[in-house]
Amino acid sequence: MNKDFHCYATYCAAILAGYSHEESAVIGYSSQMVDLCTRTMLSKLHAPQSAATTQLQLELMDARTDIIGLQDITRIWASFHFLPGDLYAQPKQKCSKKYLNKYRLICNPNSELIEKTVSLAKGKSEQAAGIAMHVLADTWAHRYFAGTPSLVINNINYHCFELVQSENGEVERKVNFRHNPSAPDDPEHSAYTNTVYYNNENSIMSLGHGRAGHLPDYCFVKYKYLPAWKQYEEIVKDNPADYLNAFCQMIYALKFLRGVNPSFERGKYDTEAAEPIMDDIRRILHTVQLDSTDDWRELGRKLSGHSLEEIDVDKIEKEYLDADDDKKDDTFLGKFIIGALAQKSMVTNQIFQSGNKLAGYSIEYSSKGFKGIRDFRKLLNRKESAKNE
């Protein structure tokens, strides 16, 4: 998904869930920040680099693809963008342990991990809520792809067709993938930029949905392809339907975080809250355009009476830099960092506990004490402070 949904649609969902304009803005900005918070940014601010929630293309080009490098990549992308759907899944065919570990990282919505993700944000900051909403939304947009480099799992070959509406109903149009990142995607001719094919299982080119380009990120696209992990059985990916589910599930989840709903359960969507604006939502989701920001922003203004401005990253960075050391955790970015560290720690631990080492090792603080990366001591210190209050 792009900023149009992660920031502005999330803002709309928060308004419908009962948050104020100011609270909803923080939730929307925090959701978008997940796509902005890189090690490069954190290093510039002298902030904990382990809180990185994404990686720049230049960072990925320099990334190692040995086991240590792959674990680092997986911790970021599986935690925030490709939440595993079933850490104990069993493929139909016999396979190696290496393949099984990657297969179990395939993203899908309504998983046990999304329950843990939303519950983790309960009682925390709006920044934590925004992070959870980003992860939840991406489980719909990025389903069937994995947050670890894998040619077998993530590759899309020549059999990829966009399903478009015509006067004669739905017709197939072959997707023309190209590798020029400077050329804008051209939906009118189903021409989309993707990563270059590289015959290496662990190539960065096969991370997430890189081989599918931005097809999963556009709300209007409906397409089908043949993934190797599904024994080349055709998969149809209906983005408008999936994005609508994501929107209504965000409302339901945010009502849980506000305390309106007593629990968060998988497979539940608050369509009732969305019903008054359902025509607007469907219109936006089916409009063929590369950026729906203006439409979602206008819908947000209609709902709240306020206009949500663009996120001011410079202001966020300055607030963090200007804060005293003992006050940095109270800034927008400080609260975001705490939420990001908590989410990454939880997902990494769950992957490790399943017997899968692709996200690295995880140690239970309560039983073995702190033996991890120094950045994560923030979480332990906060737990200790809470106990003493």
mmCIF file of C-alpha atoms in Angstrom:
data_model
loop_
_atom_site.group_PDB
_atom_site.id
_atom_site.type_symbol
_atom_site.label_atom_id
_atom_site.label_comp_id
_atom_site.label_asym_id
_atom_site.label_seq_id
_atom_site.Cartn_x
_atom_site.Cartn_y
_atom_site.Cartn_z
ATOM 1 C CA MET A 1 0.000 0.000 0.000
ATOM 2 C CA ASN A 2 1.011 3.604 -0.510
ATOM 3 C CA LYS A 3 0.618 6.719 1.631
ATOM 4 C CA ASP A 4 -2.885 7.361 0.256
ATOM 5 C CA PHE A 5 -4.225 4.374 2.176
ATOM 6 C CA HIS A 6 -1.699 4.092 4.998
ATOM 7 C CA CYS A 7 -2.024 7.729 6.034
ATOM 8 C CA TYR A 8 -5.311 9.157 4.768
ATOM 9 C CA ALA A 9 -7.554 6.082 4.688
ATOM 10 C CA THR A 10 -6.216 5.148 8.127
ATOM 11 C CA TYR A 11 -7.104 8.658 9.322
ATOM 12 C CA CYS A 12 -10.665 8.133 8.035
ATOM 13 C CA ALA A 13 -10.901 4.759 9.799
ATOM 14 C CA ALA A 14 -9.713 6.348 13.053
ATOM 15 C CA ILE A 15 -12.344 9.104 12.796
ATOM 16 C CA LEU A 16 -15.052 6.480 12.240
ATOM 17 C CA ALA A 17 -13.717 4.562 15.258
ATOM 18 C CA GLY A 18 -14.308 7.619 17.450
ATOM 19 C CA TYR A 19 -10.867 9.201 17.721
ATOM 20 C CA SER A 20 -10.542 12.990 17.594
ATOM 21 C CA HIS A 21 -8.983 14.762 14.617
ATOM 22 C CA GLU A 22 -5.723 15.241 16.510
ATOM 23 C CA GLU A 23 -5.563 11.598 17.623
ATOM 24 C CA SER A 24 -6.516 10.343 14.170
ATOM 25 C CA ALA A 25 -3.808 12.501 12.599
ATOM 26 C CA VAL A 26 -1.153 10.922 14.824
ATOM 27 C CA ILE A 27 -2.457 7.444 13.979
ATOM 28 C CA GLY A 28 -2.410 8.211 10.241
ATOM 29 C CA TYR A 29 1.032 9.817 10.337
ATOM 30 C CA SER A 30 2.403 6.917 12.385
ATOM 31 C CA SER A 31 1.040 4.422 9.891
ATOM 32 C CA GLN A 32 2.787 6.312 7.092
ATOM 33 C CA MET A 33 5.976 6.637 9.166
ATOM 34 C CA VAL A 34 6.403 2.859 8.936
ATOM 35 C CA ASP A 35 7.318 3.426 5.271
ATOM 36 C CA LEU A 36 9.725 6.251 6.153
ATOM 37 C CA CYS A 37 11.657 5.156 9.243
ATOM 38 C CA THR A 38 14.962 3.868 7.871
ATOM 39 C CA ARG A 39 18.347 3.292 9.456
ATOM 40 C CA THR A 40 19.646 6.234 7.457
ATOM 41 C CA MET A 41 17.069 8.492 9.087
ATOM 42 C CA LEU A 42 17.610 7.085 12.579
ATOM 43 C CA SER A 43 21.393 7.306 12.265
ATOM 44 C CA LYS A 44 21.124 10.987 11.346
ATOM 45 C CA LEU A 45 19.106 11.563 14.519
ATOM 46 C CA HIS A 46 21.343 9.384 16.716
ATOM 47 C CA ALA A 47 18.234 7.305 17.456
ATOM 48 C CA PRO A 48 18.096 3.507 17.989
ATOM 49 C CA GLN A 49 18.753 2.005 14.556
ATOM 50 C CA SER A 50 17.069 -1.261 15.549
ATOM 51 C CA ALA A 51 13.759 0.632 15.331
ATOM 52 C CA ALA A 52 14.030 0.818 11.524
ATOM 53 C CA THR A 53 10.722 -0.222 9.980
ATOM 54 C CA THR A 54 11.764 -0.143 6.331
ATOM 55 C CA GLN A 55 14.866 -0.002 4.150
ATOM 56 C CA LEU A 56 15.854 2.394 1.398
ATOM 57 C CA GLN A 57 16.727 0.935 -1.991
ATOM 58 C CA LEU A 58 20.313 2.043 -1.441
ATOM 59 C CA GLU A 59 20.350 0.279 1.925
ATOM 60 C CA LEU A 60 19.051 -2.911 0.312
ATOM 61 C CA MET A 61 21.656 -2.702 -2.453
ATOM 62 C CA ASP A 62 24.349 -2.731 0.218
ATOM 63 C CA ALA A 63 22.635 -5.391 2.338
ATOM 64 C CA ARG A 64 24.360 -8.708 2.909
ATOM 65 C CA THR A 65 22.555 -11.868 1.840
ATOM 66 C CA ASP A 66 24.388 -14.303 4.111
ATOM 67 C CA ILE A 67 22.389 -15.741 7.010
ATOM 68 C CA ILE A 68 23.029 -12.702 9.258
ATOM 69 C CA GLY A 69 22.036 -10.265 6.528
ATOM 70 C CA LEU A 70 18.915 -12.249 5.628
ATOM 71 C CA GLN A 71 17.847 -12.342 9.269
ATOM 72 C CA ASP A 72 18.187 -8.565 9.511
ATOM 73 C CA ILE A 73 16.111 -8.043 6.365
ATOM 74 C CA THR A 74 13.452 -10.505 7.509
ATOM 75 C CA ARG A 75 13.096 -8.897 10.938
ATOM 76 C CA ILE A 76 12.109 -5.624 9.281
ATOM 77 C CA TRP A 77 9.921 -6.792 6.415
ATOM 78 C CA ALA A 78 8.137 -9.679 8.155
ATOM 79 C CA SER A 79 7.423 -7.553 11.235
ATOM 80 C CA PHE A 80 5.935 -4.507 9.515
ATOM 81 C CA HIS A 81 4.985 -5.258 5.908
ATOM 82 C CA PHE A 82 4.524 -8.999 5.369
ATOM 83 C CA LEU A 83 3.208 -10.374 8.638
ATOM 84 C CA PRO A 84 3.301 -14.202 8.423
ATOM 85 C CA GLY A 85 -0.130 -15.786 8.064
ATOM 86 C CA ASP A 86 0.675 -19.162 9.634
ATOM 87 C CA LEU A 87 4.013 -19.910 11.287
ATOM 88 C CA TYR A 88 3.110 -23.607 11.446
ATOM 89 C CA ALA A 89 1.722 -24.052 7.921
ATOM 90 C CA GLN A 90 2.369 -27.299 6.094
ATOM 91 C CA PRO A 91 2.750 -27.293 2.289
ATOM 92 C CA LYS A 92 1.094 -30.068 0.324
ATOM 93 C CA GLN A 93 4.336 -31.370 -1.109
ATOM 94 C CA LYS A 94 7.393 -32.633 0.742
ATOM 95 C CA CYS A 95 10.060 -30.001 1.019
ATOM 96 C CA SER A 96 13.339 -29.054 2.647
ATOM 97 C CA LYS A 97 13.573 -27.267 5.989
ATOM 98 C CA LYS A 98 14.925 -24.162 4.248
ATOM 99 C CA TYR A 99 11.931 -23.984 1.936
ATOM 100 C CA LEU A 100 9.502 -24.753 4.774
ATOM 101 C CA ASN A 101 10.826 -21.823 6.824
ATOM 102 C CA LYS A 102 10.234 -19.431 3.932
ATOM 103 C CA TYR A 103 6.846 -20.932 3.117
ATOM 104 C CA ARG A 104 5.742 -20.257 6.693
ATOM 105 C CA LEU A 105 6.527 -16.551 6.301
ATOM 106 C CA ILE A 106 3.960 -16.030 3.520
ATOM 107 C CA CYS A 107 1.749 -13.097 4.453
ATOM 108 C CA ASN A 108 -1.990 -13.511 4.945
ATOM 109 C CA PRO A 109 -4.709 -11.608 6.837
ATOM 110 C CA ASN A 110 -6.584 -12.792 9.923
ATOM 111 C CA SER A 111 -3.637 -14.604 11.444
ATOM 112 C CA GLU A 112 -2.754 -15.279 15.051
ATOM 113 C CA LEU A 113 0.024 -12.727 14.651
ATOM 114 C CA ILE A 114 -2.375 -9.930 13.677
ATOM 115 C CA GLU A 115 -4.279 -10.595 16.909
ATOM 116 C CA LYS A 116 -1.009 -10.241 18.809
ATOM 117 C CA THR A 117 -0.077 -7.129 16.829
ATOM 118 C CA VAL A 118 -3.331 -5.313 17.605
ATOM 119 C CA SER A 119 -3.349 -6.489 21.232
ATOM 120 C CA LEU A 120 0.244 -5.280 21.637
ATOM 121 C CA ALA A 121 -0.901 -1.722 20.841
ATOM 122 C CA LYS A 122 -3.718 -1.818 23.425
ATOM 123 C CA GLY A 123 -3.183 0.805 26.119
ATOM 124 C CA LYS A 124 -0.166 2.214 24.298
ATOM 125 C CA SER A 125 0.344 5.408 22.295
ATOM 126 C CA GLU A 126 -1.427 6.535 19.139
ATOM 127 C CA GLN A 127 1.900 5.867 17.435
ATOM 128 C CA ALA A 128 1.647 2.191 18.434
ATOM 129 C CA ALA A 129 -1.920 2.135 17.089
ATOM 130 C CA GLY A 130 -0.724 3.597 13.783
ATOM 131 C CA ILE A 131 2.003 0.976 13.473
ATOM 132 C CA ALA A 132 -0.533 -1.786 14.123
ATOM 133 C CA MET A 133 -2.866 -0.361 11.461
ATOM 134 C CA HIS A 134 -0.046 -0.303 8.911
ATOM 135 C CA VAL A 135 0.749 -3.943 9.621
ATOM 136 C CA LEU A 136 -2.943 -4.918 9.501
ATOM 137 C CA ALA A 137 -3.570 -3.129 6.207
ATOM 138 C CA ASP A 138 -0.498 -4.681 4.607
ATOM 139 C CA THR A 139 -1.685 -8.194 5.479
ATOM 140 C CA TRP A 140 -4.402 -7.585 2.870
ATOM 141 C CA ALA A 141 -2.357 -5.765 0.238
ATOM 142 C CA HIS A 142 0.692 -8.025 0.532
ATOM 143 C CA ARG A 143 -0.992 -11.379 1.011
ATOM 144 C CA TYR A 144 0.719 -14.303 -0.766
ATOM 145 C CA PHE A 145 4.158 -12.665 -0.609
ATOM 146 C CA ALA A 146 6.825 -13.111 2.079
ATOM 147 C CA GLY A 147 8.998 -10.560 3.858
ATOM 148 C CA THR A 148 12.214 -12.415 3.118
ATOM 149 C CA PRO A 149 14.148 -12.768 -0.141
ATOM 150 C CA SER A 150 12.895 -15.852 -1.988
ATOM 151 C CA LEU A 151 12.691 -16.486 -5.730
ATOM 152 C CA VAL A 152 10.493 -19.559 -5.165
ATOM 153 C CA ILE A 153 7.985 -17.754 -2.952
ATOM 154 C CA ASN A 154 7.892 -14.244 -4.425
ATOM 155 C CA ASN A 155 8.567 -14.604 -8.135
ATOM 156 C CA ILE A 156 5.974 -13.664 -10.752
ATOM 157 C CA ASN A 157 6.604 -14.916 -14.282
ATOM 158 C CA TYR A 158 5.134 -14.056 -17.680
ATOM 159 C CA HIS A 159 1.723 -15.506 -16.696
ATOM 160 C CA CYS A 160 0.349 -12.375 -15.035
ATOM 161 C CA PHE A 161 -2.863 -10.749 -16.226
ATOM 162 C CA GLU A 162 -4.767 -7.689 -15.083
ATOM 163 C CA LEU A 163 -8.530 -8.181 -14.926
ATOM 164 C CA VAL A 164 -10.180 -4.996 -16.135
ATOM 165 C CA GLN A 165 -13.771 -3.938 -16.654
ATOM 166 C CA SER A 166 -14.929 -3.293 -20.212
ATOM 167 C CA GLU A 167 -18.237 -2.865 -22.015
ATOM 168 C CA ASN A 168 -18.333 -6.638 -22.360
ATOM 169 C CA GLY A 169 -17.616 -7.314 -18.707
ATOM 170 C CA GLU A 170 -14.321 -8.355 -17.146
ATOM 171 C CA VAL A 171 -11.499 -9.041 -19.600
ATOM 172 C CA GLU A 172 -7.900 -10.190 -19.220
ATOM 173 C CA ARG A 173 -5.024 -7.938 -20.208
ATOM 174 C CA LYS A 174 -1.463 -9.198 -20.012
ATOM 175 C CA VAL A 175 0.699 -7.252 -17.597
ATOM 176 C CA ASN A 176 3.784 -5.788 -19.272
ATOM 177 C CA PHE A 177 6.512 -5.672 -16.676
ATOM 178 C CA ARG A 178 9.507 -3.434 -17.272
ATOM 179 C CA HIS A 179 12.580 -2.507 -15.250
ATOM 180 C CA ASN A 180 12.905 1.255 -15.678
ATOM 181 C CA PRO A 181 12.269 2.790 -12.223
ATOM 182 C CA SER A 182 12.148 6.301 -13.720
ATOM 183 C CA ALA A 183 9.174 5.442 -15.954
ATOM 184 C CA PRO A 184 5.798 5.899 -14.231
ATOM 185 C CA ASP A 185 3.417 2.962 -14.148
ATOM 186 C CA ASP A 186 0.866 3.071 -16.965
ATOM 187 C CA PRO A 187 -2.412 1.384 -15.881
ATOM 188 C CA GLU A 188 -4.096 2.215 -19.168
ATOM 189 C CA HIS A 189 -1.777 -0.228 -20.925
ATOM 190 C CA SER A 190 -1.082 -2.511 -17.905
ATOM 191 C CA ALA A 191 2.577 -1.465 -17.967
ATOM 192 C CA TYR A 192 4.204 -1.674 -14.542
ATOM 193 C CA THR A 193 7.775 -1.498 -13.262
ATOM 194 C CA ASN A 194 9.121 -4.462 -11.294
ATOM 195 C CA THR A 195 12.498 -5.711 -10.107
ATOM 196 C CA VAL A 196 14.855 -7.511 -12.463
ATOM 197 C CA TYR A 197 14.733 -11.309 -12.547
ATOM 198 C CA TYR A 198 17.823 -12.756 -10.908
ATOM 199 C CA ASN A 199 18.323 -16.506 -10.753
ATOM 200 C CA ASN A 200 19.289 -16.604 -7.092
ATOM 201 C CA GLU A 201 16.948 -17.755 -4.331
ATOM 202 C CA ASN A 202 18.191 -15.115 -1.876
ATOM 203 C CA SER A 203 18.449 -12.138 -4.232
ATOM 204 C CA ILE A 204 17.142 -8.815 -2.909
ATOM 205 C CA MET A 205 15.260 -8.598 -6.213
ATOM 206 C CA SER A 206 12.933 -11.290 -4.857
ATOM 207 C CA LEU A 207 12.107 -9.582 -1.567
ATOM 208 C CA GLY A 208 8.393 -9.140 -0.857
ATOM 209 C CA HIS A 209 6.393 -8.137 -3.933
ATOM 210 C CA GLY A 210 9.306 -6.616 -5.829
ATOM 211 C CA ARG A 211 8.790 -9.026 -8.722
ATOM 212 C CA ALA A 212 5.128 -7.900 -8.876
ATOM 213 C CA GLY A 213 6.085 -4.229 -8.857
ATOM 214 C CA HIS A 214 3.449 -1.982 -7.320
ATOM 215 C CA LEU A 215 0.490 -4.135 -8.359
ATOM 216 C CA PRO A 216 -0.257 -5.015 -4.697
ATOM 217 C CA ASP A 217 -0.044 -1.315 -3.734
ATOM 218 C CA TYR A 218 -2.758 0.006 -6.053
ATOM 219 C CA CYS A 219 -6.285 -0.216 -4.690
ATOM 220 C CA PHE A 220 -7.948 -0.445 -8.128
ATOM 221 C CA VAL A 221 -5.974 -3.405 -9.508
ATOM 222 C CA LYS A 222 -7.344 -6.909 -9.883
ATOM 223 C CA TYR A 223 -4.864 -9.418 -11.259
ATOM 224 C CA LYS A 224 -3.962 -13.100 -11.418
ATOM 225 C CA TYR A 225 -0.711 -15.027 -11.579
ATOM 226 C CA LEU A 226 0.840 -18.474 -10.998
ATOM 227 C CA PRO A 227 2.995 -18.710 -7.848
ATOM 228 C CA ALA A 228 5.441 -21.622 -7.633
ATOM 229 C CA TRP A 229 4.703 -22.152 -3.913
ATOM 230 C CA LYS A 230 1.075 -22.967 -4.781
ATOM 231 C CA GLN A 231 2.093 -25.612 -7.333
ATOM 232 C CA TYR A 232 1.383 -23.096 -10.111
ATOM 233 C CA GLU A 233 -2.280 -22.922 -9.242
ATOM 234 C CA GLU A 234 -3.712 -19.630 -10.417
ATOM 235 C CA ILE A 235 -4.307 -16.978 -7.752
ATOM 236 C CA VAL A 236 -6.669 -14.051 -8.271
ATOM 237 C CA LYS A 237 -5.799 -10.971 -6.221
ATOM 238 C CA ASP A 238 -8.788 -8.613 -5.917
ATOM 239 C CA ASN A 239 -7.341 -5.415 -4.461
ATOM 240 C CA PRO A 240 -10.595 -3.391 -4.256
ATOM 241 C CA ALA A 241 -12.252 -6.159 -2.206
ATOM 242 C CA ASP A 242 -9.161 -6.684 -0.041
ATOM 243 C CA TYR A 243 -8.680 -2.965 0.598
ATOM 244 C CA LEU A 244 -12.317 -2.639 1.653
ATOM 245 C CA ASN A 245 -11.833 -5.493 4.118
ATOM 246 C CA ALA A 246 -8.682 -3.806 5.394
ATOM 247 C CA PHE A 247 -10.524 -0.502 5.929
ATOM 248 C CA CYS A 248 -13.439 -2.055 7.809
ATOM 249 C CA GLN A 249 -11.115 -4.242 9.883
ATOM 250 C CA MET A 250 -9.110 -1.162 10.859
ATOM 251 C CA ILE A 251 -12.272 0.486 12.193
ATOM 252 C CA TYR A 252 -13.028 -2.637 14.216
ATOM 253 C CA ALA A 253 -9.451 -2.849 15.524
ATOM 254 C CA LEU A 254 -9.281 0.835 16.414
ATOM 255 C CA LYS A 255 -12.549 0.579 18.349
ATOM 256 C CA PHE A 256 -10.914 -2.220 20.326
ATOM 257 C CA LEU A 257 -7.884 -0.021 21.007
ATOM 258 C CA ARG A 258 -10.208 2.783 22.177
ATOM 259 C CA GLY A 259 -11.980 0.398 24.531
ATOM 260 C CA VAL A 260 -15.275 0.408 22.624
ATOM 261 C CA ASN A 261 -14.962 -3.214 21.512
ATOM 262 C CA PRO A 262 -14.117 -5.619 24.361
ATOM 263 C CA SER A 263 -11.878 -7.784 22.188
ATOM 264 C CA PHE A 264 -10.235 -8.064 18.798
ATOM 265 C CA GLU A 265 -11.191 -11.220 16.938
ATOM 266 C CA ARG A 266 -10.051 -12.412 13.564
ATOM 267 C CA GLY A 267 -12.426 -12.176 10.626
ATOM 268 C CA LYS A 268 -14.517 -9.297 11.987
ATOM 269 C CA TYR A 269 -15.110 -6.047 10.084
ATOM 270 C CA ASP A 270 -17.059 -2.958 11.093
ATOM 271 C CA THR A 271 -19.045 -2.475 7.890
ATOM 272 C CA GLU A 272 -21.809 -0.781 9.865
ATOM 273 C CA ALA A 273 -19.597 2.180 10.769
ATOM 274 C CA ALA A 274 -18.427 2.443 7.167
ATOM 275 C CA GLU A 275 -21.900 2.120 5.624
ATOM 276 C CA PRO A 276 -22.750 5.868 5.487
ATOM 277 C CA ILE A 277 -19.712 6.488 3.267
ATOM 278 C CA MET A 278 -19.577 3.101 1.524
ATOM 279 C CA ASP A 279 -20.344 4.601 -1.887
ATOM 280 C CA ASP A 280 -17.442 7.040 -1.473
ATOM 281 C CA ILE A 281 -15.092 4.266 -0.397
ATOM 282 C CA ARG A 282 -16.012 1.997 -3.308
ATOM 283 C CA ARG A 283 -15.654 4.874 -5.759
ATOM 284 C CA ILE A 284 -12.136 5.608 -4.491
ATOM 285 C CA LEU A 285 -11.113 1.959 -4.499
ATOM 286 C CA HIS A 286 -12.278 1.398 -8.077
ATOM 287 C CA THR A 287 -10.945 4.628 -9.584
ATOM 288 C CA VAL A 288 -7.954 3.925 -11.805
ATOM 289 C CA GLN A 289 -5.295 6.295 -10.502
ATOM 290 C CA LEU A 290 -1.803 5.824 -9.097
ATOM 291 C CA ASP A 291 -2.401 8.077 -6.079
ATOM 292 C CA SER A 292 -5.744 8.368 -4.238
ATOM 293 C CA THR A 293 -4.489 10.848 -1.644
ATOM 294 C CA ASP A 294 -6.734 13.725 -2.700
ATOM 295 C CA ASP A 295 -9.853 11.535 -2.634
ATOM 296 C CA TRP A 296 -9.118 10.056 0.798
ATOM 297 C CA ARG A 297 -8.141 13.482 2.146
ATOM 298 C CA GLU A 298 -11.442 14.940 0.955
ATOM 299 C CA LEU A 299 -13.341 12.052 2.535
ATOM 300 C CA GLY A 300 -11.471 12.670 5.784
ATOM 301 C CA ARG A 301 -12.438 16.355 5.683
ATOM 302 C CA LYS A 302 -16.048 15.321 5.095
ATOM 303 C CA LEU A 303 -15.939 13.052 8.154
ATOM 304 C CA SER A 304 -14.077 15.269 10.631
ATOM 305 C CA GLY A 305 -14.467 18.800 9.353
ATOM 306 C CA HIS A 306 -10.676 19.112 9.302
ATOM 307 C CA SER A 307 -8.137 18.810 6.509
ATOM 308 C CA LEU A 308 -5.219 16.479 7.186
ATOM 309 C CA GLU A 309 -2.000 18.065 5.965
ATOM 310 C CA GLU A 310 1.017 16.206 4.624
ATOM 311 C CA ILE A 311 3.234 14.656 7.268
ATOM 312 C CA ASP A 312 6.001 17.082 8.272
ATOM 313 C CA VAL A 313 9.018 14.807 8.657
ATOM 314 C CA ASP A 314 11.399 17.726 9.198
ATOM 315 C CA LYS A 315 9.295 18.927 12.141
ATOM 316 C CA ILE A 316 9.184 15.413 13.615
ATOM 317 C CA GLU A 317 12.947 15.051 13.307
ATOM 318 C CA LYS A 318 13.591 18.491 14.805
ATOM 319 C CA GLU A 319 11.327 17.786 17.780
ATOM 320 C CA TYR A 320 13.328 14.629 18.510
ATOM 321 C CA LEU A 321 16.721 16.290 18.052
ATOM 322 C CA ASP A 322 15.819 19.306 20.215
ATOM 323 C CA ALA A 323 14.419 17.238 23.093
ATOM 324 C CA ASP A 324 16.586 16.538 26.126
ATOM 325 C CA ASP A 325 17.816 12.949 26.362
ATOM 326 C CA ASP A 326 15.356 12.095 29.124
ATOM 327 C CA LYS A 327 12.470 13.596 27.113
ATOM 328 C CA LYS A 328 13.102 12.040 23.680
ATOM 329 C CA ASP A 329 10.794 9.105 24.403
ATOM 330 C CA ASP A 330 7.945 11.602 24.850
ATOM 331 C CA THR A 331 8.262 13.040 21.340
ATOM 332 C CA PHE A 332 6.319 11.792 18.307
ATOM 333 C CA LEU A 333 9.334 9.887 17.019
ATOM 334 C CA GLY A 334 10.272 8.656 20.481
ATOM 335 C CA LYS A 335 6.853 7.067 20.945
ATOM 336 C CA PHE A 336 7.034 5.660 17.419
ATOM 337 C CA ILE A 337 10.431 4.099 18.161
ATOM 338 C CA ILE A 338 9.083 2.406 21.298
ATOM 339 C CA GLY A 339 6.139 1.016 19.321
ATOM 340 C CA ALA A 340 8.388 -0.182 16.501
ATOM 341 C CA LEU A 341 10.810 -1.924 18.853
ATOM 342 C CA ALA A 342 7.909 -3.661 20.610
ATOM 343 C CA GLN A 343 6.380 -4.877 17.329
ATOM 344 C CA LYS A 344 9.697 -6.114 15.931
ATOM 345 C CA SER A 345 10.552 -7.858 19.195
ATOM 346 C CA MET A 346 7.171 -9.606 19.352
ATOM 347 C CA VAL A 347 7.190 -10.859 15.756
ATOM 348 C CA THR A 348 10.829 -11.954 15.891
ATOM 349 C CA ASN A 349 10.134 -13.874 19.081
ATOM 350 C CA GLN A 350 7.079 -15.580 17.602
ATOM 351 C CA ILE A 351 9.011 -16.634 14.494
ATOM 352 C CA PHE A 352 11.865 -17.926 16.641
ATOM 353 C CA GLN A 353 9.520 -19.791 18.996
ATOM 354 C CA SER A 354 8.023 -21.578 15.978
ATOM 355 C CA GLY A 355 11.439 -23.104 15.301
ATOM 356 C CA ASN A 356 12.167 -20.800 12.369
ATOM 357 C CA LYS A 357 15.543 -19.004 12.511
ATOM 358 C CA LEU A 358 15.012 -16.802 9.450
ATOM 359 C CA ALA A 359 14.393 -13.728 11.630
ATOM 360 C CA GLY A 360 17.261 -14.533 13.981
ATOM 361 C CA TYR A 361 17.355 -15.514 17.621
ATOM 362 C CA SER A 362 15.100 -14.248 20.381
ATOM 363 C CA ILE A 363 15.575 -14.562 24.137
ATOM 364 C CA GLU A 364 12.805 -14.361 26.716
ATOM 365 C CA TYR A 365 13.767 -11.509 29.051
ATOM 366 C CA SER A 366 11.735 -12.864 31.943
ATOM 367 C CA SER A 367 13.501 -16.232 32.134
ATOM 368 C CA LYS A 368 17.020 -15.497 30.883
ATOM 369 C CA GLY A 369 17.528 -11.804 31.527
ATOM 370 C CA PHE A 370 18.570 -9.265 28.954
ATOM 371 C CA LYS A 371 21.116 -10.607 26.469
ATOM 372 C CA GLY A 372 19.905 -8.918 23.302
ATOM 373 C CA ILE A 373 20.595 -5.798 21.273
ATOM 374 C CA ARG A 374 21.055 -2.730 23.454
ATOM 375 C CA ASP A 375 18.304 -0.740 21.689
ATOM 376 C CA PHE A 376 15.678 -3.150 22.994
ATOM 377 C CA ARG A 377 16.598 -2.401 26.612
ATOM 378 C CA LYS A 378 14.118 0.467 26.270
ATOM 379 C CA LEU A 379 11.308 -2.105 26.329
ATOM 380 C CA LEU A 380 12.669 -3.822 29.415
ATOM 381 C CA ASN A 381 13.139 -0.513 31.221
ATOM 382 C CA ARG A 382 9.552 0.502 30.460
ATOM 383 C CA LYS A 383 8.268 -2.826 31.798
ATOM 384 C CA GLU A 384 10.255 -2.362 34.980
ATOM 385 C CA SER A 385 8.988 1.203 35.399
ATOM 386 C CA ALA A 386 5.391 0.037 34.963
ATOM 387 C CA LYS A 387 5.871 -2.612 37.678
ATOM 388 C CA ASN A 388 7.215 -0.041 40.131
ATOM 389 C CA GLU A 389 4.383 2.458 39.622
#
